[in-house]
PDB file of C-alpha atoms in Angstrom:
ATOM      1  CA  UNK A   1       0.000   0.000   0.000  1.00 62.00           C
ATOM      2  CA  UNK A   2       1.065   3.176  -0.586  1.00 81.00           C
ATOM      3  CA  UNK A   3       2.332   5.587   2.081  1.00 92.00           C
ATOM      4  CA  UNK A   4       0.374   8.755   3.180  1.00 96.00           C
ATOM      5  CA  UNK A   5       2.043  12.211   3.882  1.00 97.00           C
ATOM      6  CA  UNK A   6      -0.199  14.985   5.504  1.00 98.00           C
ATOM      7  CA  UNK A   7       0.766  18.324   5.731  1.00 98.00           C
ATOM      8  CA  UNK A   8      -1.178  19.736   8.966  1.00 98.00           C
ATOM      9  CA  UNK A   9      -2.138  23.644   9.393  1.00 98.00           C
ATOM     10  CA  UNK A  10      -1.453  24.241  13.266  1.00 97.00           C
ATOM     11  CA  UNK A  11      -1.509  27.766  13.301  1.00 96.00           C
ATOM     12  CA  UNK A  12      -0.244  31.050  13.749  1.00 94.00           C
ATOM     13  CA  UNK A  13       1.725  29.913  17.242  1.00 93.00           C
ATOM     14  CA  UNK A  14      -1.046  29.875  20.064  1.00 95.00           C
ATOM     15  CA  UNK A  15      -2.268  25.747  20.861  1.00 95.00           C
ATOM     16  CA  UNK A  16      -5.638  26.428  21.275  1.00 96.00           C
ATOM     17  CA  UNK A  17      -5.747  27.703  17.525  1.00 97.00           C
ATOM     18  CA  UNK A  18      -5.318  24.024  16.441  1.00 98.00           C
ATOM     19  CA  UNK A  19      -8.393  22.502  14.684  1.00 98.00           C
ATOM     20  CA  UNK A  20     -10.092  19.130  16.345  1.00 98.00           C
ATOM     21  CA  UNK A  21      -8.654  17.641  12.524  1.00 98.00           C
ATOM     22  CA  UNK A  22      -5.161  18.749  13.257  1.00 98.00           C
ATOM     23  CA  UNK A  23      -5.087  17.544  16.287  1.00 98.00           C
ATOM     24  CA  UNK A  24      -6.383  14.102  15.299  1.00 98.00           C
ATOM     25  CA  UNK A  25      -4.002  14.169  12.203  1.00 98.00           C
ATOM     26  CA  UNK A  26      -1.152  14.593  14.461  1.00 98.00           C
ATOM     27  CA  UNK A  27      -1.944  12.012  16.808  1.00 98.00           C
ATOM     28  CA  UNK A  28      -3.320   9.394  14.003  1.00 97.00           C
ATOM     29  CA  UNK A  29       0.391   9.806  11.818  1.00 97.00           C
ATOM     30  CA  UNK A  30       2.864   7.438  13.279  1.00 97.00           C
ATOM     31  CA  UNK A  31       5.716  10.158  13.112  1.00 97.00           C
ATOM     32  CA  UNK A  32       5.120  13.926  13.447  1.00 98.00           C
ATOM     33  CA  UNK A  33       8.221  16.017  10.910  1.00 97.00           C
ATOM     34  CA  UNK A  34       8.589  19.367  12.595  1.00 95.00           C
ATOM     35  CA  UNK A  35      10.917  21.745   9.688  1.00 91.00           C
ATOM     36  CA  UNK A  36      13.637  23.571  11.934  1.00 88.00           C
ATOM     37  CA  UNK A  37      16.394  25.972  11.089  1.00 80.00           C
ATOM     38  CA  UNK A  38      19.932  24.641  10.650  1.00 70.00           C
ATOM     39  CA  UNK A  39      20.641  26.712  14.058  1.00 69.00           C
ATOM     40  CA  UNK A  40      18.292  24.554  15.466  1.00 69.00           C
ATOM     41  CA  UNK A  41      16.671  26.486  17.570  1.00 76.00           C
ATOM     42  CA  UNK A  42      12.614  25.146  18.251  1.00 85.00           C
ATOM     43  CA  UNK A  43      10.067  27.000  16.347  1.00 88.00           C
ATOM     44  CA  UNK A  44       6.657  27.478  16.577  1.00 91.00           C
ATOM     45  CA  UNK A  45       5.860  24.148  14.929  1.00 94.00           C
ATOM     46  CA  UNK A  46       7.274  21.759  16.798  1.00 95.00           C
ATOM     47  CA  UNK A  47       6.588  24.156  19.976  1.00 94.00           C
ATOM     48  CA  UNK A  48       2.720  23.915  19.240  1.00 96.00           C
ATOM     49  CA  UNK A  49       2.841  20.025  18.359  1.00 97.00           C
ATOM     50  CA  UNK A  50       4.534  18.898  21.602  1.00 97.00           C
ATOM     51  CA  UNK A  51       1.316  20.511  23.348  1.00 97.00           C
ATOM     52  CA  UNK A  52      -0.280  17.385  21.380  1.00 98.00           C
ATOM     53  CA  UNK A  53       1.898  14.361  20.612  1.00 97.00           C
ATOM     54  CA  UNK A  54       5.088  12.802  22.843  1.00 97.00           C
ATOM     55  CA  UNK A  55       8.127  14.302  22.028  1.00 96.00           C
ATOM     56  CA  UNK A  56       9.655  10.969  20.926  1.00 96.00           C
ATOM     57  CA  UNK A  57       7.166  10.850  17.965  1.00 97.00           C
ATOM     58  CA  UNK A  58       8.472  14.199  16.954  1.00 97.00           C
ATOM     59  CA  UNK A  59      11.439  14.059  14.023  1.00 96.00           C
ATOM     60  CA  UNK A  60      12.975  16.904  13.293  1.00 94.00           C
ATOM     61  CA  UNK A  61      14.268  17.845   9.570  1.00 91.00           C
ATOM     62  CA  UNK A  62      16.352  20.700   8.799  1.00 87.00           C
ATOM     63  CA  UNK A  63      15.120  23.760   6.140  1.00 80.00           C
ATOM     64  CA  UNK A  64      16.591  26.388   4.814  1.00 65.00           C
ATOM     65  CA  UNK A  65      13.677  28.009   5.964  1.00 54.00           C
ATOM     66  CA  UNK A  66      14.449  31.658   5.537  1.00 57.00           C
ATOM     67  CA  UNK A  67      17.388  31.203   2.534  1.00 52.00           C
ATOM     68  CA  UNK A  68      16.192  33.353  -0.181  1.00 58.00           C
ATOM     69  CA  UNK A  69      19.475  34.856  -1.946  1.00 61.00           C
ATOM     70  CA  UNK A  70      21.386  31.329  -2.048  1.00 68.00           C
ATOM     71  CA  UNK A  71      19.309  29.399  -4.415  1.00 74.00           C
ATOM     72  CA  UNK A  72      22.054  26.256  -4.321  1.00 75.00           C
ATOM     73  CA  UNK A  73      21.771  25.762  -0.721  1.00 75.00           C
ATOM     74  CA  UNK A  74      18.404  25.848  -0.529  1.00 73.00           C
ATOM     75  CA  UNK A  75      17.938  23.366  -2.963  1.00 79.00           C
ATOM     76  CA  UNK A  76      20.310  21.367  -1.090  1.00 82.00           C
ATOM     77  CA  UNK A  77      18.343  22.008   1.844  1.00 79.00           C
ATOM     78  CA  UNK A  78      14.686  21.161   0.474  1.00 81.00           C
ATOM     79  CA  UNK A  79      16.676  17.501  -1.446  1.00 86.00           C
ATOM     80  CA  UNK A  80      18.269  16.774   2.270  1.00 88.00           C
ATOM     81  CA  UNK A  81      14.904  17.365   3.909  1.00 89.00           C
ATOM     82  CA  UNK A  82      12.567  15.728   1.069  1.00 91.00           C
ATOM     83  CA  UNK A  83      15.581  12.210   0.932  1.00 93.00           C
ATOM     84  CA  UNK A  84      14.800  12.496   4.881  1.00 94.00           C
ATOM     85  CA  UNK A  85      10.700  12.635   4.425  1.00 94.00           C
ATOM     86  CA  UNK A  86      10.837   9.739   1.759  1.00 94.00           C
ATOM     87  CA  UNK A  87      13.278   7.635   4.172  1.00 95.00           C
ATOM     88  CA  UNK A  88      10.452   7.861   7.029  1.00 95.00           C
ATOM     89  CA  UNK A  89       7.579   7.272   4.334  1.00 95.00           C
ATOM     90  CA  UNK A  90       9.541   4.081   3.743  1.00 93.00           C
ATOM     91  CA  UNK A  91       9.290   2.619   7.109  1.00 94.00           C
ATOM     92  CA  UNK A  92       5.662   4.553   7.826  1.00 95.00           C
ATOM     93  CA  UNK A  93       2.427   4.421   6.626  1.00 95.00           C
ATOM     94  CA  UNK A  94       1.633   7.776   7.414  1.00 97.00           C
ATOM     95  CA  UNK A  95       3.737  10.699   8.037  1.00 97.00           C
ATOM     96  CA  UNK A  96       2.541  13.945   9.176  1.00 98.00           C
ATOM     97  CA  UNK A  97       4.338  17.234   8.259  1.00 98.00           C
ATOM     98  CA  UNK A  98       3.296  20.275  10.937  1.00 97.00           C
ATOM     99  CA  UNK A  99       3.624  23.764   9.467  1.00 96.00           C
ATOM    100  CA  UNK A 100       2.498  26.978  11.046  1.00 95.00           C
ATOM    101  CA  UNK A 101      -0.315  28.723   9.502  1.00 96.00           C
ATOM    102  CA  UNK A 102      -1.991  26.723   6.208  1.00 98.00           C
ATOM    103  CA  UNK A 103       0.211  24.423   4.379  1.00 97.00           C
ATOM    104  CA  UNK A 104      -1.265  25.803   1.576  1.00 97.00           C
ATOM    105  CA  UNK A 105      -0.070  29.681   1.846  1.00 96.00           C
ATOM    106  CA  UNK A 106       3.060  30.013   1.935  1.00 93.00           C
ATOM    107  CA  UNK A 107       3.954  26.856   3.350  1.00 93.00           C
ATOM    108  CA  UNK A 108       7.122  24.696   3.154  1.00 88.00           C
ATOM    109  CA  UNK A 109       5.322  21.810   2.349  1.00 94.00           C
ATOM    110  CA  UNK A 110       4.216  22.781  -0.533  1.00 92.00           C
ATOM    111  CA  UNK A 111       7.865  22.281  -1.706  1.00 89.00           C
ATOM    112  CA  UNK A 112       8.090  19.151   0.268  1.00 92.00           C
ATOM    113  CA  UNK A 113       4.883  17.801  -1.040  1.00 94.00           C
ATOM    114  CA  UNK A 114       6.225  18.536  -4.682  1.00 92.00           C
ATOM    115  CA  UNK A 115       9.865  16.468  -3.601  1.00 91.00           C
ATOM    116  CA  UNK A 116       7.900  13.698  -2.567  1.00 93.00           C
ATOM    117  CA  UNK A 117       5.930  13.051  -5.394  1.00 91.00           C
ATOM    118  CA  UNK A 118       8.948  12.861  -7.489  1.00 90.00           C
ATOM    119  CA  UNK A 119      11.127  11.301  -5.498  1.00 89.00           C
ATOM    120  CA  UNK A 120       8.520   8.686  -3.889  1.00 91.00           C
ATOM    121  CA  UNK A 121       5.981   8.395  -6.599  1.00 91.00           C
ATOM    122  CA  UNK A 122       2.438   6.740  -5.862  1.00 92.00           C
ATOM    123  CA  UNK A 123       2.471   8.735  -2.139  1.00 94.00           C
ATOM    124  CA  UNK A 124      -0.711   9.850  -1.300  1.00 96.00           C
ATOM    125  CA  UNK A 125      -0.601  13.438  -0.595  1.00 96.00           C
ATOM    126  CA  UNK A 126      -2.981  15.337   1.667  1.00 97.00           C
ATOM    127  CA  UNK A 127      -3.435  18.810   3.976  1.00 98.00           C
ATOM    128  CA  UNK A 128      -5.353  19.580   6.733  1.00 98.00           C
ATOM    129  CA  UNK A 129      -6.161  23.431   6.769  1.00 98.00           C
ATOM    130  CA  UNK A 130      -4.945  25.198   9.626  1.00 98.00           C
ATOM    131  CA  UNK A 131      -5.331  29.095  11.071  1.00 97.00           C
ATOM    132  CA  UNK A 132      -3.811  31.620   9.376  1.00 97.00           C
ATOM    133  CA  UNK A 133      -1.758  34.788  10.903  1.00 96.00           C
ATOM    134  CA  UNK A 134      -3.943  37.168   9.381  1.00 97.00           C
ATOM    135  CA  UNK A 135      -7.150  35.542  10.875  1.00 98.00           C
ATOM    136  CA  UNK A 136      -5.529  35.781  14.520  1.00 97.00           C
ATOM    137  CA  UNK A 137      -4.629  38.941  14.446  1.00 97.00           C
ATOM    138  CA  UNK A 138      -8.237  40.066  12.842  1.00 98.00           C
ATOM    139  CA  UNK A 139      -9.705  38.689  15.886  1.00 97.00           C
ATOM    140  CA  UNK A 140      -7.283  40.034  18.291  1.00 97.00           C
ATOM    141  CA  UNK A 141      -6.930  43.608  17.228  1.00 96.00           C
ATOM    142  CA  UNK A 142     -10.421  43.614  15.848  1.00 96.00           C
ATOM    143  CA  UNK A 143      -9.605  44.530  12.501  1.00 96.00           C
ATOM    144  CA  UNK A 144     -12.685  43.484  10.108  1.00 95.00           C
ATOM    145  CA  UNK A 145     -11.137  41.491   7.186  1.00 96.00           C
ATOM    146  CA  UNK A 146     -13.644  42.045   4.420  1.00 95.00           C
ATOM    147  CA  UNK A 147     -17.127  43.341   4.098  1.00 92.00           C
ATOM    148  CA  UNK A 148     -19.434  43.072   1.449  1.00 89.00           C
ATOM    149  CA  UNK A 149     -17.626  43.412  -2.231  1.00 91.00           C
ATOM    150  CA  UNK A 150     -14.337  44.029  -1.284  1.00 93.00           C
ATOM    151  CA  UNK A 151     -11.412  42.170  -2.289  1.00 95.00           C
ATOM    152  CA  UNK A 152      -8.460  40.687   0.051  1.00 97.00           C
ATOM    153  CA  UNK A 153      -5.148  40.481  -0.929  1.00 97.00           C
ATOM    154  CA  UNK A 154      -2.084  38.672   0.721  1.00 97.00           C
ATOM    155  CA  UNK A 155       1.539  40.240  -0.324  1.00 95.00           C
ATOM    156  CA  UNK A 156       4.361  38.620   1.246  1.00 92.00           C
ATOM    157  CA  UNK A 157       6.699  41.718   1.566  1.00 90.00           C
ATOM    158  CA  UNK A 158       9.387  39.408   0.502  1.00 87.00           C
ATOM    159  CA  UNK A 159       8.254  40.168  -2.975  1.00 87.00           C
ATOM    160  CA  UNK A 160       8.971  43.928  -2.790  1.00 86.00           C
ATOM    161  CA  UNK A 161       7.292  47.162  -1.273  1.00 87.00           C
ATOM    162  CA  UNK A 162       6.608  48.014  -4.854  1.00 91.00           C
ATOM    163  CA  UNK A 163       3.941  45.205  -4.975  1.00 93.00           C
ATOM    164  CA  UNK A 164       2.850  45.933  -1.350  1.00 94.00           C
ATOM    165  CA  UNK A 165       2.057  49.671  -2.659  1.00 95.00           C
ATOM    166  CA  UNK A 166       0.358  48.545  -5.709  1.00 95.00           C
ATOM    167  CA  UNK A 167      -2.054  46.607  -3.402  1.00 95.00           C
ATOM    168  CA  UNK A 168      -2.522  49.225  -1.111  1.00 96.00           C
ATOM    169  CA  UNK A 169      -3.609  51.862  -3.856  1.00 95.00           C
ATOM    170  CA  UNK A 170      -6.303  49.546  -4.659  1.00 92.00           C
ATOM    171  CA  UNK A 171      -9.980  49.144  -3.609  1.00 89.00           C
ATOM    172  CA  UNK A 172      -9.904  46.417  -0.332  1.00 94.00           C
ATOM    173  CA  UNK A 173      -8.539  45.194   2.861  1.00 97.00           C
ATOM    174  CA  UNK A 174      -4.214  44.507   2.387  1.00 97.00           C
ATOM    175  CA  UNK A 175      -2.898  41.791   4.680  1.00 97.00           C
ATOM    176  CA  UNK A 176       1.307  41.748   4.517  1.00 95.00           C
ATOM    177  CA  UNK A 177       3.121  38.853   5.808  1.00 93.00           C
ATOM    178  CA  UNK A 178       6.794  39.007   6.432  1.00 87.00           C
ATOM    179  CA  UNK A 179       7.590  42.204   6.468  1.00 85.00           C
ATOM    180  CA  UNK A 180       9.513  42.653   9.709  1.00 82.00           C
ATOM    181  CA  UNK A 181      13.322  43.424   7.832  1.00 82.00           C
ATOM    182  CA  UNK A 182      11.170  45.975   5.670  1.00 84.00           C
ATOM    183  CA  UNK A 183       9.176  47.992   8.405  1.00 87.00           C
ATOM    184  CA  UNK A 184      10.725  50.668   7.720  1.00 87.00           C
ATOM    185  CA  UNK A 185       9.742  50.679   3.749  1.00 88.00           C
ATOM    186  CA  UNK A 186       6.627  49.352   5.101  1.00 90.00           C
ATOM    187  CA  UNK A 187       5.034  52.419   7.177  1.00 91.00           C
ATOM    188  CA  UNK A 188       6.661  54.736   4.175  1.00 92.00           C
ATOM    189  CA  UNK A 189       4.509  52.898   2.021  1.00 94.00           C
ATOM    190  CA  UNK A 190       1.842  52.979   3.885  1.00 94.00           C
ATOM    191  CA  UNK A 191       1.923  56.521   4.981  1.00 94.00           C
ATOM    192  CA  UNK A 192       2.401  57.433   0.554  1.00 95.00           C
ATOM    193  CA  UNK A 193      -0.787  55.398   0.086  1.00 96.00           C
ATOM    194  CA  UNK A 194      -2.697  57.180   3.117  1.00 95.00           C
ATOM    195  CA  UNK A 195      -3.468  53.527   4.982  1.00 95.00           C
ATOM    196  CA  UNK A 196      -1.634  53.908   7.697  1.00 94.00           C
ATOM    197  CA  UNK A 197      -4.229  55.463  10.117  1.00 93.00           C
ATOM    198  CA  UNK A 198      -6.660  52.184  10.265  1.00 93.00           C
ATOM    199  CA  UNK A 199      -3.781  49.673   9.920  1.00 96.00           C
ATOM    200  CA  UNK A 200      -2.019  47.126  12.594  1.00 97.00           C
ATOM    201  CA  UNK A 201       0.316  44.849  12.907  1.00 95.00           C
ATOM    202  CA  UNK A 202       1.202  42.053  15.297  1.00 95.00           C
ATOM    203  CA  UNK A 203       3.876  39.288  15.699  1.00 93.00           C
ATOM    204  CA  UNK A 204       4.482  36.348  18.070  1.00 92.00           C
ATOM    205  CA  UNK A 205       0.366  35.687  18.226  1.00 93.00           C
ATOM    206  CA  UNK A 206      -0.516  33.823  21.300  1.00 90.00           C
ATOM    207  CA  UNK A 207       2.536  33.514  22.617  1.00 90.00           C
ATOM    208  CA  UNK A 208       4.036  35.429  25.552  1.00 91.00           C
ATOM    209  CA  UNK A 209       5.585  37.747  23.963  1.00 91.00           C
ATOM    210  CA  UNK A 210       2.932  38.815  21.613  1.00 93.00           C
ATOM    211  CA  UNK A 211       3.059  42.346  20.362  1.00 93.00           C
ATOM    212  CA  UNK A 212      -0.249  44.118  18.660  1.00 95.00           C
ATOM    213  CA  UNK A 213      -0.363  47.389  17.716  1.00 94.00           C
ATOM    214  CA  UNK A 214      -1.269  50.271  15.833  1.00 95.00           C
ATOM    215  CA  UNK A 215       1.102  50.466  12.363  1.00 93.00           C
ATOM    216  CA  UNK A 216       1.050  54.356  12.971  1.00 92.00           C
ATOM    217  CA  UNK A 217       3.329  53.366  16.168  1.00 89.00           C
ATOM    218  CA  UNK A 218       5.962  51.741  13.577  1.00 82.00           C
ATOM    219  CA  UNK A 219       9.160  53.873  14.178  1.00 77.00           C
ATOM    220  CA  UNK A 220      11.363  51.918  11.542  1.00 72.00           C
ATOM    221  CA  UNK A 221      13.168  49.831  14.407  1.00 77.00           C
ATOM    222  CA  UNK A 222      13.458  46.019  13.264  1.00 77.00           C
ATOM    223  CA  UNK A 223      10.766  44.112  14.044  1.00 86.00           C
ATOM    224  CA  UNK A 224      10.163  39.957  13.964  1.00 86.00           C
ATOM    225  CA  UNK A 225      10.631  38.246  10.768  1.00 83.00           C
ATOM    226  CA  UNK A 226       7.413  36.866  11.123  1.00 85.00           C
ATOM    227  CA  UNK A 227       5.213  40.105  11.568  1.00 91.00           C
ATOM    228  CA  UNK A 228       2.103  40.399  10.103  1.00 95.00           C
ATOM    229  CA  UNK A 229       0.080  43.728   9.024  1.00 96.00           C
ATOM    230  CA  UNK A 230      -3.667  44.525   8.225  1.00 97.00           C
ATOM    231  CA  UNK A 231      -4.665  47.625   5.869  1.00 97.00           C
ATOM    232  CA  UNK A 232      -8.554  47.490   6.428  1.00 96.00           C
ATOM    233  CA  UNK A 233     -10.448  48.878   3.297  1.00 94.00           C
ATOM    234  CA  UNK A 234     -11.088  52.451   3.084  1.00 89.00           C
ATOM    235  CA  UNK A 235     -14.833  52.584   4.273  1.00 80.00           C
ATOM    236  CA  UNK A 236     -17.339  55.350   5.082  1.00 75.00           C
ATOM    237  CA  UNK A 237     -18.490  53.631   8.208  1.00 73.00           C
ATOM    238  CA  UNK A 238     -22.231  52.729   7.078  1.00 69.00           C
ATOM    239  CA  UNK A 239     -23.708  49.258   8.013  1.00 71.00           C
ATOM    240  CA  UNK A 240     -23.152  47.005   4.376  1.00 67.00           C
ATOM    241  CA  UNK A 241     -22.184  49.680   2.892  1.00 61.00           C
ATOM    242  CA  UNK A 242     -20.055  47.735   0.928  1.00 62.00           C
ATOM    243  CA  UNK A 243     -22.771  45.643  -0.472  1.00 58.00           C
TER     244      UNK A 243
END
């Protein structure tokens, strides 16, 4: 029979954020893969799965999670880490893979998932949706996502500020992930475009050293890797008036 791999959502970072599926994923999956850093320091993965499953369940495989100007070593990275995944689907029937957030937004396992199916073909592939940083930090900060007609759109700063402005000059709500090594381009941007008033940002959700605040507070001072920002839509304040 062939072997299963399931990529399981588990959130922005907070436990209780898990869904009832995730958590029986986890537990179902003979081995739980956690992705670290090659520093090795625990991340929020593997932090929010031990709250779930015994630590000796738990395997560890290295990514070059945040390598984005040496494209040969993170290839090497995702081949080490896929050759790893396939070695455990080899001895498993099914493997779970624990990312934070959804593993299908800008998730690892989407490149792990894509490894697999060359390297180990005939493995059933599946995800379990998880909680996305944008959705904890709506309900935290009580920022309204979308109302009525208005479009949402996800920029992973990454990509640019030039794409993060071209969002913001448009018509709905702007959610920006990664952008703590750009704050400073950032609130620029966001002050050119006139959405800084209504905006927020937070970082380290649910954990205790969770920061929240107003993006009109953002002095240009680093901030986590990991931040996230809302731009609400512009709106007039009427009930559906975006209907």
């Amino acid at each position: 029979m062939s072997s299963k791999l399931i990529g399981v959502g588990v959130g922005p970072g907070d436990p209780e954020l898990v869904t009832v599926k995730g958590v029986n994923a986890l537990r179902a999956a003979e081995v739980v893969v956690v992705p670290v850093m090659d520093t090795g320091e625990r991340g929020r993965a593997e932090a929010t799965v031990l709250h779930y499953v015994p630590e000796e369940k738990v395997v560890r495989v290295v990514f070059a999670l945040n390598e984005r100007s040496d494209r040969g070593r993170r290839e090497a990275a995702w081949d080490a880490a896929g050759e790893r995944v396939a070695q455990l689907l080899g001895q498993h029937a099914t493997v779970a893979f624990a990312t934070i957030g959804d593993p299908n937004v800008y998730s690892t396992f989407t490149y792990l998932a894509q490894t697999i199916g060359e390297a180990v073909p005939g493995t059933v592939v599946e995800t379990v949706p998880g909680i996305t940083a944008m959705q904890d930090l709506a309900a935290r900060s009580g920022a309204v996502l979308t109302e009525g007609t208005e479009p949402l759109t996800l920029v992973p700063v990454t990509a640019g500020s030039a794409v993060l402005k071209d969002a913001l000059n448009g018509p709905g709500t702007v959610v920006a992930y990664k952008f703590g090594r750009q704050a400073q381009e950032v609130a620029e941007v966001l002050r050119e475009t006139g959405r800084i008033d209504d905006a927020v940002w937070g970082s380290a959700l649910g954990l205790p050293e969770e920061s929240i605040r107003p993006a009109a507070e953002l002095d240009g001072g680093p901030l986590p890797y990991l931040s996230t920002l809302i731009a609400p839509a512009r709106r007039d304040g009427t009930r559906g008036g975006k209907l």
